[in-house]
Coordinates of C-alpha atoms in Angstrom, one line a residue:
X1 CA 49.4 -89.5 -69.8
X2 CA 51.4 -91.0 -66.5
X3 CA 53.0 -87.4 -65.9
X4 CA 48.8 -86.3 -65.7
X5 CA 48.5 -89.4 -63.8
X6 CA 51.4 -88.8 -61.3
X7 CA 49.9 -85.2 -61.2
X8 CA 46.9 -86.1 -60.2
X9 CA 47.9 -88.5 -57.3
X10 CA 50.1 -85.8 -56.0
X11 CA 47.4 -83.2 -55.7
X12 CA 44.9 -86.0 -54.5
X13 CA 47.0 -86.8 -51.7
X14 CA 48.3 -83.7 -50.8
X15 CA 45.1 -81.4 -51.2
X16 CA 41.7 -83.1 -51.2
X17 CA 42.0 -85.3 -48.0
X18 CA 42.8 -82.8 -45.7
X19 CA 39.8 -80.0 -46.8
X20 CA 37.2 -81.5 -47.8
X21 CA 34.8 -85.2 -47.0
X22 CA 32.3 -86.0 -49.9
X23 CA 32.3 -82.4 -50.1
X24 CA 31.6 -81.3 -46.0
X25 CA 34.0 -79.6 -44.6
X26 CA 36.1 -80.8 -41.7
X27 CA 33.5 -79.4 -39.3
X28 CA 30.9 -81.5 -40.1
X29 CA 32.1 -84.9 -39.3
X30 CA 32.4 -86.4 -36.0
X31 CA 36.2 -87.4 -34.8
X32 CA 35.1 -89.5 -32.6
X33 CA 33.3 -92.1 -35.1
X34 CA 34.1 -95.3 -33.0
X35 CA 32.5 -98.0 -35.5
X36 CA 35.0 -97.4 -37.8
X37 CA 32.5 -98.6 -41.0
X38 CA 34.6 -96.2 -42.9
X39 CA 37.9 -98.4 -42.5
X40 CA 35.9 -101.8 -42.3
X41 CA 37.9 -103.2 -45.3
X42 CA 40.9 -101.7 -44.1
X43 CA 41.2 -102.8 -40.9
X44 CA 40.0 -106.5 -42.0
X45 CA 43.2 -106.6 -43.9
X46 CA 45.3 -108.6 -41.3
X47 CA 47.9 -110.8 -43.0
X48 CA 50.2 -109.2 -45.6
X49 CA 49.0 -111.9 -48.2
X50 CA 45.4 -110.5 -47.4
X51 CA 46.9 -106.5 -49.0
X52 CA 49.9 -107.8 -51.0
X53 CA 49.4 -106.7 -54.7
X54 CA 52.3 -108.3 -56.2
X55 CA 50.5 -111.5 -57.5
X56 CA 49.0 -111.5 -61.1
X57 CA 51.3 -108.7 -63.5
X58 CA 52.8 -105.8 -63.5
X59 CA 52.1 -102.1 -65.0
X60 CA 48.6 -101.6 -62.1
X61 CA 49.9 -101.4 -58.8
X62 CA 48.9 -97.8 -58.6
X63 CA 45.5 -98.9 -59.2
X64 CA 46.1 -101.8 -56.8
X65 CA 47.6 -99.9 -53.8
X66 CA 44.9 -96.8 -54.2
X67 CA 41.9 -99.7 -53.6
X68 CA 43.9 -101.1 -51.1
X69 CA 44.9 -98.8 -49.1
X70 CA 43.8 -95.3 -50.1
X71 CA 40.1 -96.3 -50.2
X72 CA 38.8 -94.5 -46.8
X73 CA 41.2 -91.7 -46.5
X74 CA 39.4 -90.8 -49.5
X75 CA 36.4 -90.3 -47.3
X76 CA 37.8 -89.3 -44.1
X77 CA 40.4 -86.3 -43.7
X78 CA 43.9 -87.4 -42.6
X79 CA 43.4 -85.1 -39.6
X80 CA 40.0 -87.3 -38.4
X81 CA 41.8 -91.0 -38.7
X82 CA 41.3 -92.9 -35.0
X83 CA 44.4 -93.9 -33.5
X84 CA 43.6 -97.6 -34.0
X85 CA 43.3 -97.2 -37.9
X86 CA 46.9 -95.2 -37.9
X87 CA 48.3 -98.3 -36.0
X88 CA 46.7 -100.4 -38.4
X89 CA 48.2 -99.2 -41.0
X90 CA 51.3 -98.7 -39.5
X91 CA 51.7 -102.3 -38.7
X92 CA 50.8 -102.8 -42.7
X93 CA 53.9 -100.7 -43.7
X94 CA 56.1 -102.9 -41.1
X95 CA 54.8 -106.2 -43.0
X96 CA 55.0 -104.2 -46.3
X97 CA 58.8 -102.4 -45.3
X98 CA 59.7 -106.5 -44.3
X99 CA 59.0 -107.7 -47.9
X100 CA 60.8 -105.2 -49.6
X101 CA 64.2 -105.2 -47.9
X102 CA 64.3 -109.0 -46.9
X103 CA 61.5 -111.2 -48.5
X104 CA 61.9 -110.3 -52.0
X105 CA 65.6 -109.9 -52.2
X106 CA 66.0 -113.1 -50.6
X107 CA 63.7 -114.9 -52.6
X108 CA 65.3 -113.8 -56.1
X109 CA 68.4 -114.7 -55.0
X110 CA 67.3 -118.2 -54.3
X111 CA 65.6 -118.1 -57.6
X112 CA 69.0 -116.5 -59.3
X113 CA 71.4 -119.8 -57.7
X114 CA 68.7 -122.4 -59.2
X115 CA 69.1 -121.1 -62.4
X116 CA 65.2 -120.1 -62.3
X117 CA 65.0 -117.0 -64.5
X118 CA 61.8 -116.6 -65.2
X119 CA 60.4 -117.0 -61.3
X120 CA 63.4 -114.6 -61.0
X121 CA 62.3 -112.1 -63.5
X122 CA 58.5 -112.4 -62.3
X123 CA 59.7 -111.5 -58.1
X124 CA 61.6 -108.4 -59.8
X125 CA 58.3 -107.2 -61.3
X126 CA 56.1 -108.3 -57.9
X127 CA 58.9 -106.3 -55.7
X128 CA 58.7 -103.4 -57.7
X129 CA 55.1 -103.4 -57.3
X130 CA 55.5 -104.2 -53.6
X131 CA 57.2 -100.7 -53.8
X132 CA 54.1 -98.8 -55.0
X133 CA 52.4 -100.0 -51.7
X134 CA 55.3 -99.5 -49.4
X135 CA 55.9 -96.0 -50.8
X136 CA 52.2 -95.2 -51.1
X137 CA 51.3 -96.1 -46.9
X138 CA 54.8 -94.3 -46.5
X139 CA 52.7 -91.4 -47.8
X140 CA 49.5 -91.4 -46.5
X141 CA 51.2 -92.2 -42.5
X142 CA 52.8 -89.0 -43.3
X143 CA 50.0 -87.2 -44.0
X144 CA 47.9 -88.6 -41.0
X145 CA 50.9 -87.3 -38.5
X146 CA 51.2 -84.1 -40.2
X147 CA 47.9 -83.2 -40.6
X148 CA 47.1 -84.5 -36.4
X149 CA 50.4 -82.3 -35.8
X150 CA 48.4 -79.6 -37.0
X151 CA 45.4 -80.1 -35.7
X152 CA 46.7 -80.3 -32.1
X153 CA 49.1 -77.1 -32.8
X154 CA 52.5 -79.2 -33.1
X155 CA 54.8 -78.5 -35.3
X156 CA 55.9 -81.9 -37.8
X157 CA 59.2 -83.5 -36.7
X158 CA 61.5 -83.7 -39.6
X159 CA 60.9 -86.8 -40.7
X160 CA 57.3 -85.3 -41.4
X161 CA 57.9 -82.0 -42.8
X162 CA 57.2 -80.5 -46.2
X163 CA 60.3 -81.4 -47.7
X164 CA 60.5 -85.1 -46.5
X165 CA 56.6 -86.0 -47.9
X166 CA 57.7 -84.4 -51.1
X167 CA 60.5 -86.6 -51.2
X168 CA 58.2 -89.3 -50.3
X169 CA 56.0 -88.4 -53.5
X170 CA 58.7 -88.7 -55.8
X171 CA 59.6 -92.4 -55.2
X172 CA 56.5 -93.0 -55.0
X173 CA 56.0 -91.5 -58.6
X174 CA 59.3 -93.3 -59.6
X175 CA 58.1 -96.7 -58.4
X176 CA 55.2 -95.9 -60.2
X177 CA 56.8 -95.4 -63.4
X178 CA 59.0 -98.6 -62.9
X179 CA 56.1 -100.6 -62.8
X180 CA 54.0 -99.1 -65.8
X181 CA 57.6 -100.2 -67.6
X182 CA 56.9 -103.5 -66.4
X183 CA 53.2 -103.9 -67.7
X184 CA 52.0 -107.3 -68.7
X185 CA 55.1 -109.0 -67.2
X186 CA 54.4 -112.1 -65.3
X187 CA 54.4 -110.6 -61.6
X188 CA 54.7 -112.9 -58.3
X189 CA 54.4 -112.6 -55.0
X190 CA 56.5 -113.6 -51.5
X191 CA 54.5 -114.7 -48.3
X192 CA 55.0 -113.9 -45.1
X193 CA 54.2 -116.3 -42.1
X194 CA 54.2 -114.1 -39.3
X195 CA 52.4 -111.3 -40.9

């Protein structure tokens, strides 16, 4: 059943966004769409503890990161996204890219020299969801560059080619798995000031 799952993510990802809109091809929608309704929820999204998903447990942060962040790109082809939205999101990852590498390992190893296990245990679980939504905007920023690369006639650079966004996938489908191992466990978040 996760293999179908994974599956079925990769060829959402890779194939439907950049066709087809609620079924209109890329011709019929406007590029220029400067209300931005579509990304509305997206773009309100400010702080990182206003997208984290690491609170609550573990085993649905596919789930959690899809209706986070995948929500309008769903709607909108990769190759249509306004600048401002792309910055958006990029400026998620950062916040995102920040917990993962410093936030979360930090705050287990505090938990680790108390002698705190279980808040230990439960930042483990929340940083390996934390990784389904790092990897996840990893993927779809990817896409968005690629598919504008295309659109304009560039070729990808390399950190943007086939090969790399495959390898993207696949830790995204690893972290994934990782956290379907950790469902039901007690999950928590960090919190970042600045963000």
């Amino acid at each position: 059943m996760l293999f179908f799952l994974l599956q079925l993510l990769f060829h959402y990802f890779t194939f439907a966004p950049a066709t087809y809109a609620l079924g209109y091809p890329l011709s019929a929608l406007d590029p220029f769409d400067s209300d931005f309704s579509t990304f509305s929820s997206l773009l309100e999204k400010r702080r990182y503890d206003d997208y984290q998903i690491s609170d609550g447990q573990g085993g649905d942060a596919l789930e959690l990161a899809t209706a986070t962040l995948h929500g309008p790109f769903g709607v909108v082809p990769y190759a249509l996204v306004p600048f401002e939205v792309y910055d958006h999101l990029l400026n998620m990852w950062e916040s995102i890219d920040y917990a993962h590498v410093v936030l979360f390992p930090n705050a287990i190893e505090v938990a680790v020299q108390r002698g705190d296990s279980r808040e230990a245990n439960a930042l483990k679980v929340g940083w390996k969801k934390n990784e389904v939504l790092l990897r996840m905007s990893q993927v779809i920023l990817s896409h968005i560059r690629r598919e504008k690369d295309r659109r304009e006639g560039f070729d990808s650079s390399e950190d943007d080619s086939e090969y790399k966004l495959v390898e993207i996938q696949q830790t995204l489908m690893v972290a994934v798995e990782g956290d379907r191992r950790n469902r039901g466990r007690v999950s928590r978040s960090v919190h970042l000031a600045s963000s």
